[in-house]
XYZ file of C-alpha atoms in Angstrom:
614
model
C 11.002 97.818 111.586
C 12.120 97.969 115.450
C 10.963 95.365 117.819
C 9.613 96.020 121.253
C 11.809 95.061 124.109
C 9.786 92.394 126.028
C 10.733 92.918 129.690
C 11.461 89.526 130.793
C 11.646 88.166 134.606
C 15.388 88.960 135.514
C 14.436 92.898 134.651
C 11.888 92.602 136.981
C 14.562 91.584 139.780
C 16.876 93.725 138.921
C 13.609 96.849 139.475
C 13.576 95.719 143.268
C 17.700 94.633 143.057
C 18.356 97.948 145.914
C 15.361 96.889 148.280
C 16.205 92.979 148.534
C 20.240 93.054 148.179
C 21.480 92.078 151.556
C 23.935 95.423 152.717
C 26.604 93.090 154.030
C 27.505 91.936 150.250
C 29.183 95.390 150.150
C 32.362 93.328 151.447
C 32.591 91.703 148.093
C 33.220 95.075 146.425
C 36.171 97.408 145.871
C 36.838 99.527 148.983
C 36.148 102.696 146.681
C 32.828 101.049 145.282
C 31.549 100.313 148.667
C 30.130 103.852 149.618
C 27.694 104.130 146.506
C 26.527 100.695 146.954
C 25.806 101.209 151.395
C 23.744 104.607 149.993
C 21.698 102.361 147.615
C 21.007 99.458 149.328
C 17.514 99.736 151.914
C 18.982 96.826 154.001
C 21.672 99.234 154.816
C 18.810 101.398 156.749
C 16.452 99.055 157.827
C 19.139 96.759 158.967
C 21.256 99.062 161.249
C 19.402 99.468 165.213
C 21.267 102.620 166.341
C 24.578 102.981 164.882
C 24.727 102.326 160.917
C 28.220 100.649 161.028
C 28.904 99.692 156.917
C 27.992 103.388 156.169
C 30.768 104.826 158.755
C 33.122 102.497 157.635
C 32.441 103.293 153.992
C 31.469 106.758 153.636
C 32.296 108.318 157.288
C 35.553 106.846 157.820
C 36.333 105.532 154.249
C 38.414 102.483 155.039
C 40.637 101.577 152.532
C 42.308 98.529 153.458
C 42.331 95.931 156.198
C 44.580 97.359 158.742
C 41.749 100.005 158.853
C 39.280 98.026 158.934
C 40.606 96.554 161.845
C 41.296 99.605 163.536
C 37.635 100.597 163.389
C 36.589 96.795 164.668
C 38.897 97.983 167.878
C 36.633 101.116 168.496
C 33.563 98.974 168.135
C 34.592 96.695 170.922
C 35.121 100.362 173.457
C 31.679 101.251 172.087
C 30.604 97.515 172.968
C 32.414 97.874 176.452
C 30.645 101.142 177.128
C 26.995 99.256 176.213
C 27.706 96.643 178.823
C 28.635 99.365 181.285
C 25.320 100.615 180.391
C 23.295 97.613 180.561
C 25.091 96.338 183.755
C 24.161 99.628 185.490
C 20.242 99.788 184.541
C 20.275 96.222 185.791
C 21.871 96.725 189.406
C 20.371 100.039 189.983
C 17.109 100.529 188.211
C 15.848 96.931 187.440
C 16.559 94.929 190.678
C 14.304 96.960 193.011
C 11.642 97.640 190.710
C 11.431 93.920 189.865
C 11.345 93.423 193.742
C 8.769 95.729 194.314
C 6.493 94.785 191.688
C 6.621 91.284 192.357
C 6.046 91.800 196.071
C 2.897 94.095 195.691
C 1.640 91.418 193.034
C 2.208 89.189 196.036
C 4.299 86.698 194.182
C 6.964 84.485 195.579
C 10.518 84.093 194.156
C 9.853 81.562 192.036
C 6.258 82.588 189.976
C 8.148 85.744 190.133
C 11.310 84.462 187.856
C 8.841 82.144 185.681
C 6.513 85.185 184.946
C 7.743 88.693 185.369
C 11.562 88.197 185.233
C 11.008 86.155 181.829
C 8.561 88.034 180.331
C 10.959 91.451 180.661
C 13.947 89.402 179.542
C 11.998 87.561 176.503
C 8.901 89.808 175.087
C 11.182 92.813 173.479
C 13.107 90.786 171.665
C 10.504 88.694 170.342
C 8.107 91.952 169.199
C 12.051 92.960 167.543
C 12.069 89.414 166.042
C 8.367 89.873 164.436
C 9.045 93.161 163.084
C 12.552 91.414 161.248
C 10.596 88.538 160.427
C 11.370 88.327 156.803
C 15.051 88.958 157.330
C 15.560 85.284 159.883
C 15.718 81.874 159.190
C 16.682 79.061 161.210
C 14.155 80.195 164.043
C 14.229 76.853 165.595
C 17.625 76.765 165.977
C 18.631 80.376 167.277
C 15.528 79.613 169.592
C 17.101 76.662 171.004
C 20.811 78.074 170.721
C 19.452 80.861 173.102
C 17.561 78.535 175.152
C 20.517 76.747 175.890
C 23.136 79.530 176.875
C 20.278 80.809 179.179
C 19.364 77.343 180.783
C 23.119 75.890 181.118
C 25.597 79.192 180.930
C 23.696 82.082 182.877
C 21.538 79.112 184.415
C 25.500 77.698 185.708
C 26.852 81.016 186.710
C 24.160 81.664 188.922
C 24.870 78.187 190.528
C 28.691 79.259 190.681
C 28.428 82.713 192.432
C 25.674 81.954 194.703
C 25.068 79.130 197.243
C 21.412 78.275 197.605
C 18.492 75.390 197.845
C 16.006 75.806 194.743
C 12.409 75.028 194.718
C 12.564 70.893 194.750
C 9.281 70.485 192.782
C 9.095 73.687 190.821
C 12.719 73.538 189.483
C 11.528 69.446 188.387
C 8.168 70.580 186.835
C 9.758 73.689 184.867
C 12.362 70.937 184.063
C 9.817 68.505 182.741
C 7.647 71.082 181.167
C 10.983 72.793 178.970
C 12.316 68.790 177.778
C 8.380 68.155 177.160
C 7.738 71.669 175.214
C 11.423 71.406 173.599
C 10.058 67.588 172.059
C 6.807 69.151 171.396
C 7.826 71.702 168.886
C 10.779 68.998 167.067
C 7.993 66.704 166.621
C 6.293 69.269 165.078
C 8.754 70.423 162.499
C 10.071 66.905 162.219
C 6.485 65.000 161.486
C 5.806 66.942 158.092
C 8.489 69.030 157.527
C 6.505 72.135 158.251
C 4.141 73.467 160.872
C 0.986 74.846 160.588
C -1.824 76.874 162.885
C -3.425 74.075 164.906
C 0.527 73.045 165.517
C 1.573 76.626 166.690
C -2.172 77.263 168.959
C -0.872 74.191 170.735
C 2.372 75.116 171.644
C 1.082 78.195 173.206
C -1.602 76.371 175.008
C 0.755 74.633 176.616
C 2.861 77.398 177.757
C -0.637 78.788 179.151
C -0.975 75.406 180.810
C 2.279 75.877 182.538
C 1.586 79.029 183.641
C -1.956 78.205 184.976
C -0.087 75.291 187.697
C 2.428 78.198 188.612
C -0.457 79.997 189.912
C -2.372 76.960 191.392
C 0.982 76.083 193.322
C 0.891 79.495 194.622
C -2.299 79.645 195.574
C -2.522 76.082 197.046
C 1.032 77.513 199.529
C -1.340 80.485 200.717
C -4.144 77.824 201.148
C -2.043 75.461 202.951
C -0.420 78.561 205.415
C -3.991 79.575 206.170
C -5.197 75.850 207.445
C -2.013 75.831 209.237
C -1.650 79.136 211.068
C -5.485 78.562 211.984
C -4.737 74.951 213.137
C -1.611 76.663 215.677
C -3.882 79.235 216.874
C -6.467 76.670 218.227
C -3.712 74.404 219.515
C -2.315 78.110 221.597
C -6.060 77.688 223.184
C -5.675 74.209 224.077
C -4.073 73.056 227.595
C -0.698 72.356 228.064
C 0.553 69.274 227.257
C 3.999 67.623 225.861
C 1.907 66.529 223.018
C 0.785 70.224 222.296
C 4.210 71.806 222.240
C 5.483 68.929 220.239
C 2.691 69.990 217.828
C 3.316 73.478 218.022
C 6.857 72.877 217.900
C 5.963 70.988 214.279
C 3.663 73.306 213.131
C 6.141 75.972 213.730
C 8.955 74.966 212.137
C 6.326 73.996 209.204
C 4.734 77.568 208.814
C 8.365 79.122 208.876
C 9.383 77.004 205.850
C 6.670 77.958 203.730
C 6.117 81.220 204.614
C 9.786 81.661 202.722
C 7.994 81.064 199.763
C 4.818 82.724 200.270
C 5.910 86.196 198.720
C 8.870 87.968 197.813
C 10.832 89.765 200.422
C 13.197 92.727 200.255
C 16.316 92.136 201.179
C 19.391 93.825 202.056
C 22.510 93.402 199.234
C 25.462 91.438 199.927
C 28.418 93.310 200.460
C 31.236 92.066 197.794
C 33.815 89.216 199.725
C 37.215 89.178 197.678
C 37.594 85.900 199.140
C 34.879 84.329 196.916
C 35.549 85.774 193.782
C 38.464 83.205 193.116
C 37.711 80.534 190.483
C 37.504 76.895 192.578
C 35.087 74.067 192.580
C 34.548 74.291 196.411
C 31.471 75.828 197.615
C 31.648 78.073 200.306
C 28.969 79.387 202.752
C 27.967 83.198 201.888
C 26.836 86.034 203.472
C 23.208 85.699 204.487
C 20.955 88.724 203.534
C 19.153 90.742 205.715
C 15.460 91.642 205.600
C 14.954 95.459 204.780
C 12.059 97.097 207.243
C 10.371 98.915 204.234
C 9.176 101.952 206.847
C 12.429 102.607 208.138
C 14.047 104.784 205.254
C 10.611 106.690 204.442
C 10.907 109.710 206.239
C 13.607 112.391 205.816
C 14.757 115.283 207.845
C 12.855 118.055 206.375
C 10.103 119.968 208.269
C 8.583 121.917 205.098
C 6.498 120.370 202.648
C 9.120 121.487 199.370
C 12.027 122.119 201.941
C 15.140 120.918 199.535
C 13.057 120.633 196.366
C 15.918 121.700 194.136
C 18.967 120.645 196.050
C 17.520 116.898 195.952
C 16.900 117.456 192.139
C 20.172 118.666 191.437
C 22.007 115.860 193.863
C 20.205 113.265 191.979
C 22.269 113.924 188.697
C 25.534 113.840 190.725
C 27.457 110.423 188.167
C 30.162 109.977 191.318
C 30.030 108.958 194.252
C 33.050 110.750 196.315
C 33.237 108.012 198.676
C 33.191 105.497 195.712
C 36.393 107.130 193.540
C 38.066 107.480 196.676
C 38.257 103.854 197.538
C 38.123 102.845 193.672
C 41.531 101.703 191.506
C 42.976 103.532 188.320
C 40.775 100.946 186.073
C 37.316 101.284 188.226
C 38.031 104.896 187.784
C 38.096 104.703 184.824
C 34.796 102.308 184.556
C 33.127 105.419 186.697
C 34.463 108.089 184.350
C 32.968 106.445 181.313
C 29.636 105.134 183.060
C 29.240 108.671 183.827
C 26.942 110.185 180.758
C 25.435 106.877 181.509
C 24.301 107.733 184.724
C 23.334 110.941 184.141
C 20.781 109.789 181.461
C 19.310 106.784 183.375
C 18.623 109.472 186.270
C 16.766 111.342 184.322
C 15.101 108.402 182.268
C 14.127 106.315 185.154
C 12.072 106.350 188.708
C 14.127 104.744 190.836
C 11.833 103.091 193.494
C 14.027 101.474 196.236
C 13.453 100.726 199.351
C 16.920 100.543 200.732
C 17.735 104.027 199.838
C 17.243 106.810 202.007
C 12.844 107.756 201.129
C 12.604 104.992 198.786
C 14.501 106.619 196.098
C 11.922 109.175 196.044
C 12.694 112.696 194.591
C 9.630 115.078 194.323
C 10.492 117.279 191.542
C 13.366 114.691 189.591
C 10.161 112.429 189.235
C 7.513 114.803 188.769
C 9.404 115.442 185.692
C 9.860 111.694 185.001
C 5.822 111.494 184.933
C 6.170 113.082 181.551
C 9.458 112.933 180.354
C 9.751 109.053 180.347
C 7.138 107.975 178.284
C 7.283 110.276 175.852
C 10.674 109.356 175.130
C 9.958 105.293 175.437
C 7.331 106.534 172.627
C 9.348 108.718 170.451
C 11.994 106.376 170.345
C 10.268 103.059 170.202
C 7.924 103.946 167.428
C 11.140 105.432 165.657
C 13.173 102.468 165.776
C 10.422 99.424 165.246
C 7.923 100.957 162.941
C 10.596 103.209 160.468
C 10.704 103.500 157.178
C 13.090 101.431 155.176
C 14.025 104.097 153.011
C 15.608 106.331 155.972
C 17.416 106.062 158.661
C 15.624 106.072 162.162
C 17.024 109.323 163.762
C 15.249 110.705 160.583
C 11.610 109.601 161.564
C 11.866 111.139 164.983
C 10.640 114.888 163.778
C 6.963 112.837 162.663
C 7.383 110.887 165.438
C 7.275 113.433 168.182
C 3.415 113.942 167.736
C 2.856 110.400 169.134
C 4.901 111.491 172.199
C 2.965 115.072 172.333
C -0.159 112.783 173.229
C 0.864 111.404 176.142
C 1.399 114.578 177.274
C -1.845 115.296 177.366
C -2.408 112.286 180.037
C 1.117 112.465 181.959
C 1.152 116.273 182.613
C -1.985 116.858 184.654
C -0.977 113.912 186.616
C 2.317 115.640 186.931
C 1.007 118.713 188.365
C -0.912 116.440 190.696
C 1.526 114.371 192.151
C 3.386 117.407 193.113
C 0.535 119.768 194.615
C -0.114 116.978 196.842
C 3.454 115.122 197.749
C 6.480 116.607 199.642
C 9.820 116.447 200.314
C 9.677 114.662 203.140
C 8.649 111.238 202.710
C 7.331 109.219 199.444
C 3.491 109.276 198.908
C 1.456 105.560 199.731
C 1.884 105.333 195.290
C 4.971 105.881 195.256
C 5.276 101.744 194.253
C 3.582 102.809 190.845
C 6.502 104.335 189.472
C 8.496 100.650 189.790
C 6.480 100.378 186.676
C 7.714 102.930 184.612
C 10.912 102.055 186.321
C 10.867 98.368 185.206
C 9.669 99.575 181.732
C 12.253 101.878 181.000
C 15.064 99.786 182.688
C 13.929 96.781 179.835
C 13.858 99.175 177.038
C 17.089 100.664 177.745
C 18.981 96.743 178.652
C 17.515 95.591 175.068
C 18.509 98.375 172.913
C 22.127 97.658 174.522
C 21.934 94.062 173.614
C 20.834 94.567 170.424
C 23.396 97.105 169.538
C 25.789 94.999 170.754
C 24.528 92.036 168.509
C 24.197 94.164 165.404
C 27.844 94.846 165.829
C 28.876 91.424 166.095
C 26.933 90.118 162.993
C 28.336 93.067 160.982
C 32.069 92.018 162.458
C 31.041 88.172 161.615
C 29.960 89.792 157.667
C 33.487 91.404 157.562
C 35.494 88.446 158.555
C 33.795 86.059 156.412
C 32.395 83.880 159.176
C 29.372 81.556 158.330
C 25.986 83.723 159.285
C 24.220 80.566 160.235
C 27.369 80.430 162.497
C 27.366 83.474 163.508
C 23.731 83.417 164.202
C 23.602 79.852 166.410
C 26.276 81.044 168.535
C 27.607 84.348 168.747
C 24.479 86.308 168.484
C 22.284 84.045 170.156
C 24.840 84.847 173.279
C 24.614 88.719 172.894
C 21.073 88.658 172.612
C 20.987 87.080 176.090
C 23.691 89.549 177.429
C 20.115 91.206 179.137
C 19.325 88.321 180.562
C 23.092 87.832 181.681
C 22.919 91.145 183.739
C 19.673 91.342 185.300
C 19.345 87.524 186.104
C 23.296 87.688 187.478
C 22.303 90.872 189.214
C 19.232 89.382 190.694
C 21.427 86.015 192.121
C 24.049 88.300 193.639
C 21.016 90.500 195.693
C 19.923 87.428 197.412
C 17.494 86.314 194.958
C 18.730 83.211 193.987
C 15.880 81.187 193.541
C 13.945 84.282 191.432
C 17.444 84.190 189.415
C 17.295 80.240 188.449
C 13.615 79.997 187.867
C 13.919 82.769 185.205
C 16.798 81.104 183.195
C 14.208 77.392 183.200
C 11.024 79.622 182.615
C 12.629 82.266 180.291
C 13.605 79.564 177.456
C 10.589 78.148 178.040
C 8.657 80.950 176.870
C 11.373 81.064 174.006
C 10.664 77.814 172.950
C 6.994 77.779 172.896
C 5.750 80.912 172.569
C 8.547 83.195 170.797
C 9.732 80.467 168.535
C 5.267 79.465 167.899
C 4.520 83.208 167.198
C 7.322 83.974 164.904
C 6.845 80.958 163.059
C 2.919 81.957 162.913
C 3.759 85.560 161.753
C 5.712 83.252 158.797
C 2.639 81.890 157.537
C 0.384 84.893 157.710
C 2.593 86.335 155.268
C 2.340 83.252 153.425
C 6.006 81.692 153.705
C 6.373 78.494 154.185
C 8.096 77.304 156.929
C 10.163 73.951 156.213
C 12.397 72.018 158.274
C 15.590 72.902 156.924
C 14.998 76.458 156.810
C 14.018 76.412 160.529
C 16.632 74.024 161.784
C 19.992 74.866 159.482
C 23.212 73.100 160.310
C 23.165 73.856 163.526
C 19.586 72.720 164.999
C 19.833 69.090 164.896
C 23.101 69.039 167.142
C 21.742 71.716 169.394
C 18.669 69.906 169.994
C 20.148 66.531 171.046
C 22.567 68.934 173.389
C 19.528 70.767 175.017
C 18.153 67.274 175.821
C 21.076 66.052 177.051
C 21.932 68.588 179.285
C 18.605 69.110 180.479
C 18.023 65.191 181.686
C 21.875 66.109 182.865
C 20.858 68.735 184.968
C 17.538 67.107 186.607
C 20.040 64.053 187.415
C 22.514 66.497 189.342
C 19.727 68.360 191.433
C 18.032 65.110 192.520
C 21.517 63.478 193.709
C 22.277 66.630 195.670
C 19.017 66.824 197.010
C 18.337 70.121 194.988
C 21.223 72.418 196.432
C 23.202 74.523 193.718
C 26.836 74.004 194.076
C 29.956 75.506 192.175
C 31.047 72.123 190.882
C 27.682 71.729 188.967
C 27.888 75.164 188.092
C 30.634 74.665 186.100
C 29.973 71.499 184.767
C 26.562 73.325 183.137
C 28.385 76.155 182.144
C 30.916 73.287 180.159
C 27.733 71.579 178.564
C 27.617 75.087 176.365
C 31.246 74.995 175.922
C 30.727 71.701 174.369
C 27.492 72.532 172.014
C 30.241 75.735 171.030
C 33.053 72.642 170.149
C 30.803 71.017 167.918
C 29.740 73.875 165.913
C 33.181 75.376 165.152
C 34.024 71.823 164.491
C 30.862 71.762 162.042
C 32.219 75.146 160.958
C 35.605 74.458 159.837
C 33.719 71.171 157.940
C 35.701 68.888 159.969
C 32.562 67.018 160.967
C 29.153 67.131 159.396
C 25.627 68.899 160.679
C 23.379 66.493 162.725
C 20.524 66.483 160.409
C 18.012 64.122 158.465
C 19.734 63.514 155.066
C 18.324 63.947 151.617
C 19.915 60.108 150.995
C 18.034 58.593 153.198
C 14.756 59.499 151.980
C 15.629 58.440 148.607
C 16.993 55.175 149.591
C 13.273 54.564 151.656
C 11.550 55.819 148.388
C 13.437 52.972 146.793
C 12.708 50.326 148.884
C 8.972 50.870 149.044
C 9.099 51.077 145.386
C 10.525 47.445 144.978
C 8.467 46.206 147.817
């Protein structure tokens, strides 16, 4: 009599084996078993963003040893150098103005400008990636914090080092206060319990509401106090003359000047490149000051016919090369031009460019006509095909189904096409022509984040293939290419005059990170019913980043109090060193030389014990 296999636990694992094994265990294999296991495994899909690096290397190119291996590493790095190239040009030319121009018909100053729009672009994309991968992360608490603190001391000290500038006294010390305070707030409540739960997670985003809500009121109370005080001059104009009066007026003056800097955001003029300051030194020169663009000036052209130079505009607009530029440029930035080119050429057609120092604002009737239509669709296509794709296919395959989502927008964006250019012309930009900074500022993010996060994806493969530590990998090195976006565009912004914008963004950005990205991740945890502990959150790495992003936090309000809140290059690099030094500890951690900074299992059994003899 035969006997009826019982299927027992471990054949139930090894039914899902293909859609749970993690496609970076190919490197344990055979190099002529790892092609048949990459076509197998889902995570070798699902986990790729744009390029599916394992499957090249073992199918495409079929590496064979590790001299090939490291060959192909070397062209990852060009194709790494390229995205850079990519993201550093969407940030100069696309994302600067737009940014400017939004925030100035919002009628924001510099600094609710940085805390709100600047660190919502830099932080929201990554954080709808991070709930879509939600199952796939751990240690959320530390990468949060790793990230907060390259942005707050590394990008935050750069900007300090390239630029010369005096920062919002009590802003920069409230953001301060509120990112130690909101930091504290979500330790305490991993630490308490162990875990976290709803009530926990609806408070940290109240407060990040809360700090939002006295941006606002501080803006609002500067317009307030500009109103009472322009009104108080203009009675004091009607008043006699006097040496008391033009004392006053002298006072009220100088008073109405200072604030109106910080009343709303004005465009400004770049700063033409000195190679005098681009030595490395600690001494702090004086730069260039930046003058005010008049907004009118460039608006009109020379044409005299409604669609006089329709097409030559369009096709000028695609030229990748400036003459003038390659014939002042060196062998190497010709060679950056030649292979920013297809670059170029894409983001022209991808992107409105809305700026008001170029010659009509930027504006090109029929090139963004076109981009009514064309850019959404795209941003559609592409978005739905790379966040919402199946995990049995690759996400160039879901495009064809895809397509229909980007068909409907057509049915919006086309008519409005045909509008805009029945009744614009060639001549000058329309009144609206500000409402393409969004779809400028939309596509500019969308483009700097899929860089980014190519670039990261590479690195954690390369960190797989060397054997490097992934909670390693993942505190340090990919935490720091995730913020490459916010490298560029908040670098970008600093060197266009927009200091202040520039440092508020690196203090509000990681605040939003640690409150509100690190709260709603950690929520999306327990809808799907995991459990969120403290040693999954924190890892190895947490505890010593936390006491780091303390330190260096209290460090940095000490330093901008004693120097009566100017940035300097000496401070700059000190706060750039302060991430050098979280990166000492955690190779150091690494290699095992010293141990993580973390609540030991001894110690709670040694307090068991005592309370059980007491």
């Amino acid at each position: 009599m035969t006997t009826v296999y019982q299927e027992n636990d471990l054949d139930k694992e090894f039914e899902n084996f293909w859609s749970k094994v993690n496609c970076y265990s190919v490197i344990r294999f055979p190099y002529d078993q790892r092609c048949d296991f990459v076509r197998k495994a889902n995570s070798c899909i699902y986990g790729t963003n744009f390029v599916p690096y394992i499957q090249l290397l073992a199918c495409s190119f079929k590496c064979r040893n590790r001299f090939e291996e490291h060959v192909f590493v070397g062209l990852f790095m060009i194709l790494c150098f390229v995205l850079l190239l990519c993201a550093e040009h969407v940030a100069d030319i696309y994302y600067s103005p737009a940014l400017k121009v939004i925030s100035r018909v919002l009628h924001l100053n510099d600094h609710l400008a940085g805390v709100t729009i600047m660190a919502l672009c830099n932080t929201i994309p990554d954080l709808l990636y991070q709930i879509t991968i939600v199952n796939d992360r751990d240690c959320v608490f530390a990468n949060d914090v790793g990230t907060s603190l390259f942005v707050v001391m590394f990008i935050g000290g750069l900007v300090c080092y390239v630029t010369t500038f005096e920062m919002h006294a009590f802003n920069t010390v409230r953001d301060l206060l509120f990112l130690i305070f909101g930091s504290m707030l979500l330790e305490l409540c991993l630490y308490t319990d162990r875990t976290i739960g709803h009530v926990e997670i609806i408070g940290l985003i109240l407060v990040y509401a809360a700090y939002l809500i006295v941006n606002v009121i501080d803006l609002i109370m500067i317009k307030y106090t500009l109103k009472l005080l322009r009104r108080e001059l203009l009675e004091l104009n009607e008043m006699p003359s006097s040496p008391e009066r033009l004392a006053k007026i002298k006072s009220l003056t100088g008073e109405i000047n200072k604030l109106s800097r910080e009343e709303r955001v004005q465009i400004l003029k770049r700063r033409t490149t000195n190679p005098r300051q681009q030595n490395f030194t600690f001494m702090t020169q004086v730069p260039n000051e930046h003058e005010r663009v008049e907004i009118e000036q460039k608006r009109d052209s020379r044409y005299v016919d409604m669609n006089r130079g329709l097409f030559t505009e369009f096709i000028l607009a695609f030229k990748p090369i400036k003459l003038a530029v390659w014939r002042d440029a060196g062998i190497i930035e010709r060679i950056v031009l030649v292979a920013r080119a297809p670059v170029v050429i894409f983001c022209t057609m991808y992107i409105p460019l809305v700026d008001y120092e170029e010659p009509k604002n930027g504006w090109s009737k029929l090139l963004n006509c076109i981009q009514i239509w064309f850019s959404p669709a795209v941003t559609i296509i592409l978005g739905k095909s790379l966040i919402f794709r199946s995990k049995e296919q690759m996400w160039y395959a879901s495009i064809p189904q895809n397509t229909v989502y980007g068909l409907y927008s057509l049915v919006l964006t086309v008519p409005l096409s045909i509008f805009i250019f029945c009744q614009s012309d060639t001549r000058s930009p329309p009144k609206y022509h500000w409402i393409f900074s969004i779809l400028n500022l939309t596509g500019s993010v969308f483009i700097i984040f899929q860089c980014t996060t190519e670039i990261s994806v590479m690195f954690e493969m390369i960190g797989y293939l060397y054997g490097i530590s992934d909670q390693f990998m993942s505190s340090t090195v990919i935490t720091a290419t995730n913020c490459l976006g916010d490298l560029a565009t908040i670098l970008t912004m600093a060197l266009h005059g927009y200091e202040k914008m520039a440092y508020a963004a690196t203090i509000g950005g990681p605040l939003l990170v640690i409150l509100l990205h690190c709260g709603s991740v950690m929520g999306v945890k327990i809808v799907l019913g995991q459990r969120i502990t403290w040693h999954a959150m924190v890892g190895n790495y947490g505890g010593i980043l936390f006491v780091l992003f303390t330190f260096s936090l209290t460090m940095t309000l000490l330093w901008i109090c004693l120097l009566n809140f100017r940035a300097r290059r000496s401070v700059g690099v000190f706060s750039m060193s302060m991430y050098g030094l979280y990166i000492i500890f955690a190779i150091l951690i690494n290699l095992g030389i010293i141990s993580p900074y973390e609540h030991q299992a001894v110690n709670d059994e040694i307090y068991k014990y005592e309370h059980t003899l007491i």
